[in-house]
Structure formats: structure tokens, C-alpha cells
Short mmCIF file of C-alpha atoms and ligand atoms in Angstrom, two decimals:
data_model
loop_
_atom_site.label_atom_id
_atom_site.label_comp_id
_atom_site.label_asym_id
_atom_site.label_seq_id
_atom_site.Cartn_x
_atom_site.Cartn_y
_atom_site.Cartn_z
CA UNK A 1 -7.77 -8.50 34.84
CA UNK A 2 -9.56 -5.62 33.00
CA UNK A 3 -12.47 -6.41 31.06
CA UNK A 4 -13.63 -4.14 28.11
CA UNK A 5 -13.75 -3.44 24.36
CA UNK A 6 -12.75 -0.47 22.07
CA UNK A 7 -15.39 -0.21 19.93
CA UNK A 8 -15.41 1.81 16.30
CA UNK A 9 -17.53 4.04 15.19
CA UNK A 10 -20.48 2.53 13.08
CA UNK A 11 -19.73 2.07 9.21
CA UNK A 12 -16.12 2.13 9.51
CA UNK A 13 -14.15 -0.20 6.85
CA UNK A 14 -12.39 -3.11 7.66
CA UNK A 15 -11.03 -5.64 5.18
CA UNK A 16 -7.39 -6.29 3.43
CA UNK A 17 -5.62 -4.77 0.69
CA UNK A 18 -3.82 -6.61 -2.44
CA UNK A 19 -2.20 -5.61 -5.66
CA UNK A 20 -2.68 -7.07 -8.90
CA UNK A 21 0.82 -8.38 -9.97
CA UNK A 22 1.20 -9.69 -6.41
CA UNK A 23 -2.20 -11.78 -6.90
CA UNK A 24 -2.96 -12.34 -10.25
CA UNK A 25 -0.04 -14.57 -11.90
CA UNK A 26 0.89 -14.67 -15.16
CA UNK A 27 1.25 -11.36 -15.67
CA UNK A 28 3.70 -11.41 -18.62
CA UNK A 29 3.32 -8.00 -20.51
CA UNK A 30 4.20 -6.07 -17.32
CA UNK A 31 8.08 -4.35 -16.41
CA UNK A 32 8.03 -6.64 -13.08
CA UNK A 33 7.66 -9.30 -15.19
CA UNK A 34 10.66 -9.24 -16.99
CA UNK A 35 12.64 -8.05 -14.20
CA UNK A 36 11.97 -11.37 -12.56
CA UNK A 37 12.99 -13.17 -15.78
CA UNK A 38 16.30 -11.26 -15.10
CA UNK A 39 16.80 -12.78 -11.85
CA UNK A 40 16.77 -10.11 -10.20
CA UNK A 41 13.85 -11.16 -7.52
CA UNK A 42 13.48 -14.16 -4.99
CA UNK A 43 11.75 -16.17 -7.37
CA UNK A 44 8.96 -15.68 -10.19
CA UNK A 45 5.13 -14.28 -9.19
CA UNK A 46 4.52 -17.23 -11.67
CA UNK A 47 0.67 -17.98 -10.77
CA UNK A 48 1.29 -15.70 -7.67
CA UNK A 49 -2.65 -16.22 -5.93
CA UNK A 50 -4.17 -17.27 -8.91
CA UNK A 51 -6.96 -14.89 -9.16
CA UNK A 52 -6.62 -14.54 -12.66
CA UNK A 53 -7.37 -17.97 -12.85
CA UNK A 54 -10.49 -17.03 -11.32
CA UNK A 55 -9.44 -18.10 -7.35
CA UNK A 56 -10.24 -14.44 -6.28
CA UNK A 57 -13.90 -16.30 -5.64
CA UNK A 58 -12.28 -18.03 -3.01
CA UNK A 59 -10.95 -15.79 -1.25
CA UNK A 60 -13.30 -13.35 -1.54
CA UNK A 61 -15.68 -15.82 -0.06
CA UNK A 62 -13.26 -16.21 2.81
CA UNK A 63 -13.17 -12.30 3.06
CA UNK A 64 -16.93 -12.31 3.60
CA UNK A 65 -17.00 -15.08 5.71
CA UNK A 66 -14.45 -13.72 8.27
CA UNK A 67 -16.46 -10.02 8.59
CA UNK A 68 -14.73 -8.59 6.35
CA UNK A 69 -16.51 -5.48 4.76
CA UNK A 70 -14.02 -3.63 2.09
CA UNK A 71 -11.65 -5.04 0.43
CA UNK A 72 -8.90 -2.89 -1.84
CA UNK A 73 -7.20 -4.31 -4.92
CA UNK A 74 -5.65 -3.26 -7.85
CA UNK A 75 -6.21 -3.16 -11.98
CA UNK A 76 -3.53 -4.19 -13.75
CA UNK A 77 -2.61 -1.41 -16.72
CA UNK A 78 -0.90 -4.19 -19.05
CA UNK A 79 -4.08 -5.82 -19.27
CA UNK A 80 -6.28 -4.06 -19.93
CA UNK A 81 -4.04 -1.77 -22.60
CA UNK A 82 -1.91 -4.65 -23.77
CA UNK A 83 -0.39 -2.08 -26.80
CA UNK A 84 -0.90 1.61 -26.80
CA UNK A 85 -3.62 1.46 -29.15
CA UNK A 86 -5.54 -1.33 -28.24
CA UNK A 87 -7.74 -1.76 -24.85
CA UNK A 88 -8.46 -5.53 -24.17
CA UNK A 89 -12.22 -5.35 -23.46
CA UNK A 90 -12.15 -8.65 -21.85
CA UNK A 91 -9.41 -8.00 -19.09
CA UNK A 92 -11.99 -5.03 -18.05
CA UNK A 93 -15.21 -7.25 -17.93
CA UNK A 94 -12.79 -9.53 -15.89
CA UNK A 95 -12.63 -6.81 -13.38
CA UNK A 96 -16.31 -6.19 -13.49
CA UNK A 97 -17.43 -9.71 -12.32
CA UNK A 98 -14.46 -8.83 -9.48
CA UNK A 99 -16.53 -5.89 -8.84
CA UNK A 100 -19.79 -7.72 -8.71
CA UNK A 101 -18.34 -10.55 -6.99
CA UNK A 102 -17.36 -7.96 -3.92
CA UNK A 103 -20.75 -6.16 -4.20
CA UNK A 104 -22.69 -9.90 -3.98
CA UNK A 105 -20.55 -10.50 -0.69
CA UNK A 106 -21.48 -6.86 0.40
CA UNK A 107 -17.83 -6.01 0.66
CA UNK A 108 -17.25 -2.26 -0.58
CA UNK A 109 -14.16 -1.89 -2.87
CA UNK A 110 -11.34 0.51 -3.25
CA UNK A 111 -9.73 0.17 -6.41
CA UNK A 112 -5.85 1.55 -7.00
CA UNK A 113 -5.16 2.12 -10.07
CA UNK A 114 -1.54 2.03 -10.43
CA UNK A 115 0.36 -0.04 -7.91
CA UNK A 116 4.20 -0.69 -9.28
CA UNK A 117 3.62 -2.27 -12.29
CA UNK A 118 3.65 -0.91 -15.16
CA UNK A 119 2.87 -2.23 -19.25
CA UNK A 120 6.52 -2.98 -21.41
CA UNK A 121 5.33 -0.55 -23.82
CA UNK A 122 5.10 2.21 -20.84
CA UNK A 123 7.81 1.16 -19.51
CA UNK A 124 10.45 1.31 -23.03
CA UNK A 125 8.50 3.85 -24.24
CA UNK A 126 10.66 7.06 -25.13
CA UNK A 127 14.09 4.65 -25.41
CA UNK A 128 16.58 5.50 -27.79
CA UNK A 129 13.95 7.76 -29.41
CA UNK A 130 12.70 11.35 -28.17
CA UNK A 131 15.76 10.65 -25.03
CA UNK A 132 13.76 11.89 -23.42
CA UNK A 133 13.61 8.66 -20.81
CA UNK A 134 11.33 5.63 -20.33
CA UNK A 135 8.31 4.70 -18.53
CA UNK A 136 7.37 7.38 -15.60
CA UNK A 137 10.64 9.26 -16.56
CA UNK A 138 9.01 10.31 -19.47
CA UNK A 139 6.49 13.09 -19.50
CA UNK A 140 4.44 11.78 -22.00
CA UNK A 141 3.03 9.51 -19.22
CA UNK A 142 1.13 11.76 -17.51
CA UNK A 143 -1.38 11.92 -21.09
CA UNK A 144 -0.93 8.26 -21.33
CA UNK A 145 -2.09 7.49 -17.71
CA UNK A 146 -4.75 10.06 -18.09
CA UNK A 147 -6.29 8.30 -21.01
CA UNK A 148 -6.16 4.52 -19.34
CA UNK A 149 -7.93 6.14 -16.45
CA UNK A 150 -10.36 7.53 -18.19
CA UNK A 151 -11.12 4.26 -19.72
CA UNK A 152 -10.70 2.32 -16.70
CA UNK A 153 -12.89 4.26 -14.62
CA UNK A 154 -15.57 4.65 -17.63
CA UNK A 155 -15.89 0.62 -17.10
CA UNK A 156 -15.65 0.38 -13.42
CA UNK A 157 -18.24 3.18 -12.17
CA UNK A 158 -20.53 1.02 -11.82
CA UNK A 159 -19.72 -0.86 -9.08
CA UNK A 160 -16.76 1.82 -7.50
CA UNK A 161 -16.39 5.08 -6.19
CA UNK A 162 -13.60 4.76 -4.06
CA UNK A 163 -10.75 5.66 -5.80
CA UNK A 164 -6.60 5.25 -4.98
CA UNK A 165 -4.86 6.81 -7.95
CA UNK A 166 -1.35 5.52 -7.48
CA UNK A 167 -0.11 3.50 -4.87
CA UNK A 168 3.25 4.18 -2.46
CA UNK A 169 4.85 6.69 -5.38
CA UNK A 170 7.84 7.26 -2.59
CA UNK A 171 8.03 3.92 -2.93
CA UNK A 172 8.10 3.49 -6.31
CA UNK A 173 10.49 5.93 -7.43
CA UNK A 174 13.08 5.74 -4.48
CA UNK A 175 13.08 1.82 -4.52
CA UNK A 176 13.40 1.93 -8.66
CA UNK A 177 15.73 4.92 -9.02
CA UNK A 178 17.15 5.71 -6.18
CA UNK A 179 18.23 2.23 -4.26
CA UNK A 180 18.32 0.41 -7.56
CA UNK A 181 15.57 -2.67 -5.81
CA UNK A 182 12.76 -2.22 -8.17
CA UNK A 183 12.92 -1.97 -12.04
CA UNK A 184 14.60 -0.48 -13.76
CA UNK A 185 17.41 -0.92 -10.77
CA UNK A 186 18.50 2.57 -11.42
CA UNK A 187 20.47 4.86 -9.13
CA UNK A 188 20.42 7.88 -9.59
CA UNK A 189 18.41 10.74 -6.85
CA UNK A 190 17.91 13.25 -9.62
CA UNK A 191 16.13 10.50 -11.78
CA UNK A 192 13.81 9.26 -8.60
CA UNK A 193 12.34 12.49 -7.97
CA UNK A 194 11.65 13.04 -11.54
CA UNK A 195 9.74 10.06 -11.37
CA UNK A 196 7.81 11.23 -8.03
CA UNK A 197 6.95 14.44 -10.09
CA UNK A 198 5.25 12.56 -13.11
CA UNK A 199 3.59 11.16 -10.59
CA UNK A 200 2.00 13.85 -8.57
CA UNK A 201 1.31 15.20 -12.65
CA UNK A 202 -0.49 12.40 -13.77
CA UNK A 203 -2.10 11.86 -10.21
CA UNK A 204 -3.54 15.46 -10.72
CA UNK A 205 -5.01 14.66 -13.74
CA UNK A 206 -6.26 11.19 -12.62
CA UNK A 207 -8.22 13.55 -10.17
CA UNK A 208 -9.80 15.65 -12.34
CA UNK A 209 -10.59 12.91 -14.82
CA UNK A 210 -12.08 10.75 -12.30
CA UNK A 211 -14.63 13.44 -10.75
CA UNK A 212 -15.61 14.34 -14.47
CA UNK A 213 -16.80 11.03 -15.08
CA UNK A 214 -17.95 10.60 -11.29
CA UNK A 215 -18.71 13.37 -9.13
CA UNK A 216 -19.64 11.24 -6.49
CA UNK A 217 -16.22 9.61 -6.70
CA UNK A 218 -13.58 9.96 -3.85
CA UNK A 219 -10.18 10.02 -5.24
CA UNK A 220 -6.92 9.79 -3.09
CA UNK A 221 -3.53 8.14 -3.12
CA UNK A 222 -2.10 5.80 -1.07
CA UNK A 223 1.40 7.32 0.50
CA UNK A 224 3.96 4.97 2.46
CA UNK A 225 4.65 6.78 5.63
CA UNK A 226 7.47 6.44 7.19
CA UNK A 227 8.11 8.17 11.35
CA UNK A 228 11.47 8.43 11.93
CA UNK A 229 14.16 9.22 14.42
CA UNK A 230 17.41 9.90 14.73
CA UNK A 231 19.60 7.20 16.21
CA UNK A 232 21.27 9.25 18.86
CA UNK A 233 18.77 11.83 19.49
CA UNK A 234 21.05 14.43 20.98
CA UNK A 235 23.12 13.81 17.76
CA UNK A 236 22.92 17.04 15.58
CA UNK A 237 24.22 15.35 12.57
CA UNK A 238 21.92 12.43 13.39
CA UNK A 239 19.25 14.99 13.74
CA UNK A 240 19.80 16.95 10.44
CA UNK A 241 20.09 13.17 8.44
CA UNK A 242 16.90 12.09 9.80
CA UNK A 243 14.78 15.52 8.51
CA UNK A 244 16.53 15.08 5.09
CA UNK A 245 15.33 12.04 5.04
CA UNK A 246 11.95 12.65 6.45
CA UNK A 247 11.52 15.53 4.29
CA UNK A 248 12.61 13.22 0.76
CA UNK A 249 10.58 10.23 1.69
CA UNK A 250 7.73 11.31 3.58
CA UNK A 251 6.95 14.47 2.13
CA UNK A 252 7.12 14.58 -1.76
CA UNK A 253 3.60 13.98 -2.37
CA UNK A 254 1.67 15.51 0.34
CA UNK A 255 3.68 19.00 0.02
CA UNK A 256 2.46 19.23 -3.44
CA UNK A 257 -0.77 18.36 -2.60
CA UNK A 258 -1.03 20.91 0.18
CA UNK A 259 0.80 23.67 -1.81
CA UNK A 260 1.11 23.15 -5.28
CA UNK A 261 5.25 22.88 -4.96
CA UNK A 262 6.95 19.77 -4.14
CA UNK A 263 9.74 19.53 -2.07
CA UNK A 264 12.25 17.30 -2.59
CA UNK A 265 15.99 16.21 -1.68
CA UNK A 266 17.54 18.13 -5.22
CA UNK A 267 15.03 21.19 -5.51
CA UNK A 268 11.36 22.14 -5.20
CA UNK A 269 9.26 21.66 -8.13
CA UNK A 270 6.21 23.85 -8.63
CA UNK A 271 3.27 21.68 -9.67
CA UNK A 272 0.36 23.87 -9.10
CA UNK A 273 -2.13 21.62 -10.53
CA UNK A 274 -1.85 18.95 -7.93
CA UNK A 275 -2.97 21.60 -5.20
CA UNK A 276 -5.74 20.33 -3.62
CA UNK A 277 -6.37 16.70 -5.79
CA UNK A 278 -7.21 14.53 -2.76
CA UNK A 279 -10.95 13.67 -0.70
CA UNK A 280 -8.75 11.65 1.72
CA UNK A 281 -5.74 10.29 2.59
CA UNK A 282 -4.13 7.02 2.67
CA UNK A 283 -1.89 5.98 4.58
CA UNK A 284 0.08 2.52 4.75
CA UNK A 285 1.93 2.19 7.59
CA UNK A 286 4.39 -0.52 8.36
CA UNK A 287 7.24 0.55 10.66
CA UNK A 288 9.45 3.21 12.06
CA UNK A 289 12.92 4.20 10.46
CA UNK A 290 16.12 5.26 12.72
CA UNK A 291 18.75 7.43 10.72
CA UNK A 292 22.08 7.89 11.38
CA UNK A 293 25.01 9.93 9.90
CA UNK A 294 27.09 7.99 7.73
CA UNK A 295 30.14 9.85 6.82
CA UNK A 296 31.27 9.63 3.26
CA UNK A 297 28.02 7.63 2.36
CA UNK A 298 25.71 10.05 1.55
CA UNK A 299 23.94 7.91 -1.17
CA UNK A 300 23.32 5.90 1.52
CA UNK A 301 20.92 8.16 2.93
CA UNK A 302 18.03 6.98 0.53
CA UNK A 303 18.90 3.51 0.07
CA UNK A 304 19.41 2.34 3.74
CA UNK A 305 17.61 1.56 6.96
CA UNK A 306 17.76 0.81 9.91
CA UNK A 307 15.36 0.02 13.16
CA UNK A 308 16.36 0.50 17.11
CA UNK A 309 18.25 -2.76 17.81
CA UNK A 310 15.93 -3.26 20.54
CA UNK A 311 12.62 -3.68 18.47
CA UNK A 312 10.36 -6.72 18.16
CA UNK A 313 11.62 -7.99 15.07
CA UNK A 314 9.05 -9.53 11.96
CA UNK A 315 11.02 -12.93 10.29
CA UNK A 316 13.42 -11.54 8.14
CA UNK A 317 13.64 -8.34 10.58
CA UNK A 318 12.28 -6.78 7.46
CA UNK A 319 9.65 -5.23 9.91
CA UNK A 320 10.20 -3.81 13.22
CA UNK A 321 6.62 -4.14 15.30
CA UNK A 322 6.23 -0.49 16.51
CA UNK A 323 2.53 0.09 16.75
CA UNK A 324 2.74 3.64 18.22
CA UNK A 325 4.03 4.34 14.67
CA UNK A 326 0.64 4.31 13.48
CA UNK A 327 -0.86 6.35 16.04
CA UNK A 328 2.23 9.02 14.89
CA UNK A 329 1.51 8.83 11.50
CA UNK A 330 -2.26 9.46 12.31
CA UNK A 331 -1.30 11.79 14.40
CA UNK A 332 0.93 13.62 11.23
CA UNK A 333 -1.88 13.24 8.64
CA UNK A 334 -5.00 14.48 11.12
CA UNK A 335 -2.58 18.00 11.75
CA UNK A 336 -1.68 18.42 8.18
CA UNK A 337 -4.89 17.80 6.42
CA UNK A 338 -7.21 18.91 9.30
CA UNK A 339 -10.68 17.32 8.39
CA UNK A 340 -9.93 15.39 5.36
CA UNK A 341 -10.80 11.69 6.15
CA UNK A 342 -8.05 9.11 6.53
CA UNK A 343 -7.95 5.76 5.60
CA UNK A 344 -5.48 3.30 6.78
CA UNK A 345 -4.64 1.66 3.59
CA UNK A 346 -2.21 -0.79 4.45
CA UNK A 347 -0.60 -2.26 7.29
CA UNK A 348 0.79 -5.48 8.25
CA UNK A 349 3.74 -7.97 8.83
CA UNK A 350 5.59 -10.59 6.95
CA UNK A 351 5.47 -13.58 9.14
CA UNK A 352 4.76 -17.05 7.81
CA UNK A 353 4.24 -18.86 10.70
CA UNK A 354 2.50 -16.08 12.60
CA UNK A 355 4.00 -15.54 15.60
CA UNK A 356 4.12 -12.11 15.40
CA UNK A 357 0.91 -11.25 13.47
CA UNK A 358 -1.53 -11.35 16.10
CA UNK A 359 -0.25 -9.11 18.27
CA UNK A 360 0.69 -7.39 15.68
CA UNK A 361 -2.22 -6.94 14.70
CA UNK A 362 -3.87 -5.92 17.68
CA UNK A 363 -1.29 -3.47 19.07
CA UNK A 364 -1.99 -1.42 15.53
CA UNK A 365 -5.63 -1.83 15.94
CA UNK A 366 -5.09 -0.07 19.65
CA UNK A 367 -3.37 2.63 18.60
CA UNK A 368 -6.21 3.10 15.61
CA UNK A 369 -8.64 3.12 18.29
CA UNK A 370 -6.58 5.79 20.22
CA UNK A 371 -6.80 7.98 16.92
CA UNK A 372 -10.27 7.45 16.44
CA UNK A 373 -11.20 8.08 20.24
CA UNK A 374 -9.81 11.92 19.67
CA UNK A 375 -12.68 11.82 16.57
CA UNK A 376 -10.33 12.14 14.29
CA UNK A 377 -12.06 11.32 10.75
CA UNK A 378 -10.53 7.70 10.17
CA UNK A 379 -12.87 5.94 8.30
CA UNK A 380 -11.21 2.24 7.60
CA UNK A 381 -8.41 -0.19 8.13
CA UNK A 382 -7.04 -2.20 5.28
CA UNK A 383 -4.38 -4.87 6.50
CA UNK A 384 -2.02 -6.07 4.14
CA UNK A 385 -2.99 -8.65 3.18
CA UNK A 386 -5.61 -11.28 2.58
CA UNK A 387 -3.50 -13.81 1.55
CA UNK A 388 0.34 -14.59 0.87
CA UNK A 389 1.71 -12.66 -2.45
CA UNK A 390 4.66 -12.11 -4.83
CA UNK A 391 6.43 -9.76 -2.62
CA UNK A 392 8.57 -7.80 -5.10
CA UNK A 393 11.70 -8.47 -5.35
CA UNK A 394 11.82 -10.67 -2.38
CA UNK A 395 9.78 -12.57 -4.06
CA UNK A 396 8.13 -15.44 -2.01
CA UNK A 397 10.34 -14.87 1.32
CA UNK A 398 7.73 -13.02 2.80
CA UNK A 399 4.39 -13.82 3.64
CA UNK A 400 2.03 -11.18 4.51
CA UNK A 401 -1.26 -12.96 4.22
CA UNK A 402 -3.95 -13.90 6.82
CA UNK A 403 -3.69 -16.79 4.59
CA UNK A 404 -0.85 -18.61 4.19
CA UNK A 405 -0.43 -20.00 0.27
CA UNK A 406 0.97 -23.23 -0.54
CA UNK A 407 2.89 -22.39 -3.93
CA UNK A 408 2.75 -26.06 -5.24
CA UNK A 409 -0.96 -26.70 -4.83
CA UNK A 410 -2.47 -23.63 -4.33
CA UNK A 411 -4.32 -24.11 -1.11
CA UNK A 412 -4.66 -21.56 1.51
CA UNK A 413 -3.59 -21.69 5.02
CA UNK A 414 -5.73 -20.64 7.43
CA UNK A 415 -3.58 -18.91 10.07
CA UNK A 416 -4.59 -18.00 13.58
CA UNK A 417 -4.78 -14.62 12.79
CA UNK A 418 -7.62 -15.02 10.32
CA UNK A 419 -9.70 -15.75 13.24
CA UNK A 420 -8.46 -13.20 15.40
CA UNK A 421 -8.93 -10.80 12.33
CA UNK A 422 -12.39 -12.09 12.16
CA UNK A 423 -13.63 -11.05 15.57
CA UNK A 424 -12.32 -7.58 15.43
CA UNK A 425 -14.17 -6.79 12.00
CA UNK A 426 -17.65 -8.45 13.79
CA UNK A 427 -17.15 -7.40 16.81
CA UNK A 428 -16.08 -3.27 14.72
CA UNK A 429 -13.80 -3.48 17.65
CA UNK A 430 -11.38 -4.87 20.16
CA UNK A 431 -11.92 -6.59 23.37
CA UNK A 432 -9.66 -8.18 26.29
CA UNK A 433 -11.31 -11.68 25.46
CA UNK A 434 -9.66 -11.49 22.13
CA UNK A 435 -6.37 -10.44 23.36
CA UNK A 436 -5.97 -13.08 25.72
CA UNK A 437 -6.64 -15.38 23.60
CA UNK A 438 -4.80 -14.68 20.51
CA UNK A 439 -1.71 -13.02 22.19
CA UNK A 440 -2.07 -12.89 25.89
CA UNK A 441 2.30 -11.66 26.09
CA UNK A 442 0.63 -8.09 25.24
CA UNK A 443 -2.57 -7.85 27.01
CA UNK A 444 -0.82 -5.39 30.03
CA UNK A 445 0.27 -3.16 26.67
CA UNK A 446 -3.00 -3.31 25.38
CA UNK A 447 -5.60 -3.52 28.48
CA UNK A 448 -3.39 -2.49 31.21
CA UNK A 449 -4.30 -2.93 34.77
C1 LIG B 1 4.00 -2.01 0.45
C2 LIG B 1 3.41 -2.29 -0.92
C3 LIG B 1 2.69 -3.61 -1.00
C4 LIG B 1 3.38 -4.69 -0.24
C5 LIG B 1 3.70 -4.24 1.16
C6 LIG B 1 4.34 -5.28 2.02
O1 LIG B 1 5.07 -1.13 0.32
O2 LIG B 1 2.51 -1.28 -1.28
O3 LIG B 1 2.54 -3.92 -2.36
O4 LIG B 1 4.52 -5.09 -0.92
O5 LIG B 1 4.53 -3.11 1.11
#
């Protein structure tokens, strides 16, 4: 049986990712929020994690104490600008002593600064008055994220200078407007890429803002990438679904970063300001799409997935375990930003009594070493996610964490993969040891003979 280990190269990040709605609990002035009041999720985030209760410390301990070095989280807009004209001073020294508590456990931060939540005021702002639409259908929200930024990043310098600017906007305006999942349940194409265009706006601006205040700062976004095939590859119609697709999903953001016009399913729009406004990429990567032609559902095209039937399915086969995904979408990002580093900012699997995880996790962490083996300039791994959150609007069906969370009493779960996660962050690599013993059914995939 081989024996070896694929090391990383020295300094590279390794540590979990988290979001503050998912985390914090009690986030009542926020649009998710309500939405879960309105039944329309698998329960309430309620106290979610607790960290706003000040249980972060733990688990920022258990970070540390597992080798983690980085850690990425999100602030939480609603706090800290409760009303448009009022910014709650407290809610940002809250996030300081955050900040400080990483930098005491000498764990580097990335904070994102939007990450699907967004303040009631933002997000009803512009009804029934200019008609203009609400929240991030409204232009007006490219000034009004410009100025929380400002005043966000004034307060955070300190102790930051990684920046994510918004997180997964795909994400957040095909799952809100286009599939009708997220608030405000719309459904409506036009609408979603709208959305995706305020976005790339204010994310421009967020750019230029941030490097004013910080010219050491580096500023990127965090973009849901999603490989995808056709379900019967010699299918033209299969073929032609799966670039649409592709091309409205994948490549909103990133075409109007590289060009200053972003392409989308209903029309390019020119935004020439965005050209350029990134000093890396992020990239969460989950799993790998198949697309099919449905005829006489063509809404369907933006609103429904599917896996190959075949796949190593996570619990609620919300996940399909395809770790050459991630070497793709590496792969996709190195070739169209040649030289700008890359950070893996999320990746993981919903799996409560983690099964799956561990060799989940290391078949991703293989195919990151195959990325970084070609020198590519990957510079961290951020797996999603520390410990189990308010999944959206599956609420608390899935469990992503290393750490399980017991609801009811608020004690964490230490799952096998915790340790397994451990050893690869001390160790800045993986070995054969560690694959035997967390998840030996792979070890031929991974260390083959
Ligand atoms: C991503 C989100 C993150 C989490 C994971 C599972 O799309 O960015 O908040 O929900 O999926």
C-alpha cells in the first residue's frame, strides 16, 4: 500500500467559512427573517449558533485548536445600520472583539460583506413609492451599499484586509427571483438578472471604496460555480441547454469583471465600471449540474437540477460528491483569470451523521492538491462549515458543520471529521495514514497503487 503525503505550499489558508444569519440567531431586522416567520423555510434560524450570544469564543477556540488558520465570516448589514440613518456603533465593536478574538488565536480572517441577507428597510425600500422596485431591484442600492461599506470597513481595518464583497450573487438572485426559494420568492428571469447587475454595480463600487480606505486591502467576491454537463452528451439539444445554462449561472459576474459587459440569459448589460474590480477569486464549489432538454418547460431551465443518477449521493441527495468538480472549476478560473490568486471559499457537504464528509473531504482536498501541483496561485481552502447552521430555507435539514449542533442545548458535536480536518490543516497536507483511517473505501481513488 502506497505511502506518501501531498503537501501545500507554505502559508496557504486553511480554516471554514460561515455567514452571519446562519450563525448569529436572533437576527430579527433582516428580509430572511421574516421570510421564516412566513413559513416559508424548514424551521426558524431562531438562536441559529449562538454567536451573537457571544458562543463564537467557543468555536473559535475549537477552530484554533484543530489547526485551523483563517477563518471567513460574515457582517450582518441589519445590524449594524438598523434604519437608514442610524449606524448601531455597538453591533460594529461586536465585530471588532470577533476580529480580535481571531487575531488572539492567530487565525487570519476574511470578512464578506454581504451574504443573502439583507436589512427590512433595504429590502421594502422603493415599494409603492419611486416603483421603481425593492431591495437589490432598486438602483438606489448600489449608493446605499456603498455607504455601509464604507462604514463597515472604516471600523474593521484594523484587524482585516481580506475582503469578499458579496457572497454567491448567482445565487442570490436566481434562487430569489428566478426559482422563487429565497425572499422575496419571486419568479421572474428578467427581474433576477436585474438583481445580478446591481450587484456587479455596487460590487464595483465596494472595490473602489475599499482600496481608498485600504490600499493594502484585497477585495474579491465569492462566486458559486457550478461545472456542468449535458445529460446525453451526444444530445444537441442537451448540449445547447447545458451552455445556456452555464453561460446564465456561471458566468454573470466574472464576464463583467473580465470585460466590463455582462452576459446574461435576456441581454448583455454594459457595466464598464466593474472591469477589472477583483485581486482574486473565490470560488465555492459544491457539486456538478447535468442539464437536460425539457420540452415546453423552459422556465425550468433556471429553477431545476439534476445530478448523474449514478453519483455518490450527500443525505438529502442535495449534494452529489464529485470531487473532480473542483479540480474543473480550478481548472476554469486559473485559464480565465491567468495569475490572479484563487481562493477556495467554500466547499462542503450536508451530512449529519458524517458518513460522507470524510471522504468527502479528502477527495476535494486531492484534487486541490492536483491544482496546486501545476503552481497554479491557490492560496486557501475554506470548508463550509465550522459548525451546523440555519441552512436557508431548508432550514435545519442540513447540517454542514464539522460540528454537529444540538438545537435544544446548544452543545456541539464533535464529528469524526473534525479530527480528520485537523490533521490536514497541521499536517498543510494530505497523507495515506489519514486516508486509511478516516475513509479507507477511497484510499485506491486517492493513493492508488
Ligand atoms: C452556499 C451558501 C452558504 C451555504 C452553503 C451550503 O450556497 O453560500 O451560505 O448555504 O451554500
Amino acid at each position: 500500500m502506497p505511502q506518501a503525503t501531498y503537501h501545500f505550499p507554505r502559508g496557504f489558508l486553511w480554516g471554514t467559512a460561515t455567514a452571519a444569519h446562519q450563525v448569529e440567531g436572533n437576527n430579527t431586522n433582516n428580509q430572511w427573517w421574516q421570510w421564516e416567520q412566513a413559513g416559508h423555510t424548514n424551521g426558524t434560524s431562531g438562536l441559529a449558533a449562538d454567536w451573537w450570544g457571544g458562543r463564537w469564543r467557543e468555536d473559535f477556540d475549537r477552530a484554533a485548536e484543530t489547526g485551523q488558520n483563517a477563518h471567513r465570516f460574515s457582517v450582518e448589514w441589519s445590524r449594524i445600520q438598523p434604519t437608514p440613518d442610524r449606524w448601531d456603533e455597538e453591533a460594529l465593536e461586536k465585530y471588532r472583539t470577533m476580529l480580535r478574538g481571531l487575531r488572539e488565536r492567530n487565525i487570519t480572517a476574511m470578512v464578506t460583506l454581504h451574504h443573502f441577507s439583507d436589512p427590512l428597510w433595504l429590502a421594502e425600500k422603493g415599494a409603492h413609492s419611486t416603483g421603481s422596485g425593492q431591495g437589490w431591484e432598486n438602483p438606489e442600492v448600489v449608493a446605499l451599499f456603498e455607504k455601509f461599506v464604507r462604514k463597515t470597513v472604516d471600523a474593521l481595518k484594523e484587524y482585516v484586509t481580506l475582503w469578499c464583497t458579496i457572497n454567491e450573487p448567482n445565487i442570490y438572485a436566481l434562487s430569489g427571483y428566478a426559482n422563487g426559494t429565497f425572499p422575496p420568492g419571486a419568479t421572474d428571469l428578467k427581474r433576477a438578472v436585474n438583481v445580478i447587475a446591481n450587484m456587479l454595480r455596487a460590487h464595483a463600487v465596494a472595490y473602489r471604496t475599499i482600496h481608498q480606505i485600504q490600499p493594502e486591502a484585497r477585495v474579491g467576491y465569492a462566486l458559486h460555480f457550478r461545472p456542468m454537463v449535458p445529460k446525453v452528451g451526444w444530445s444537441p439539444l442537451d448540449r445547447l441547454m447545458r451552455n445556456l445554462r452555464y453561460d446564465g449561472v456561471n458566468m454573470a459576474f466574472p464576464s463583467g469583471i473580465s470585460t466590463g459587459v455582462m452576459k446574461s440569459p435576456v441581454g448583455n448589460v454594459s457595466i464598464p465600471e466593474a472591469k477589472g474590480t477583483q485581486d482574486y477569486l473565490g470560488v465555492n464549489y459544491y457539486s456538478v449540474d447535468t442539464v437536460s432538454f425539457h420540452l415546453g418547460k423552459p422556465k425550468e431551465l433556471f429553477t431545476h437540477s439534476d445530478f448523474p443518477t449514478d453519483s455518490d449521493f450527500s443525505a438529502n441527495k442535495f449534494i452529489a460528491n464529485i470531487p473532480e468538480g473542483l479540480y474543473d472549476s480550478l481548472k476554469w478560473a486559473v485559464r480565465t483569470y491567468p495569475d490572479l490568486p484563487i481562493i477556495v471559499t467554500e466547499n462542503g457537504v450536508e451530512d449529519a451523521e458524517d458518513k460522507m464528509r470524510p471522504r468527502y473531504i479528502a477527495q476535494h482536498i486531492h484534487q486541490l492538491w492536483r491544482a496546486v501541483n501545476f503552481n497554479w496561485p491557490i492560496k486557501g481552502y475554506f470548508h463550509w462549515s465550522l459548525v451546523d447552521n440555519f441552512e436557508w430555507e431548508r432550514g435545519w435539514t442540513q447540517r454542514f458543520g464539522l460540528w454537529g449542533l444540538d438545537l435544544e442545548t446548544q452543545k456541539r458535536i464533535r464529528r469524526p471529521s473534525v479530527d480528520l480536518y485537523a490533521e490536514i490543516c497541521k499536517e498543510n497536507g494530505l497523507s495515506s495514514e489519514m486516508v486509511q483511517k478516516y475513509c479507507p473505501e477511497v484510499f485506491e481513488k486517492i493513493f492508488p497503487s
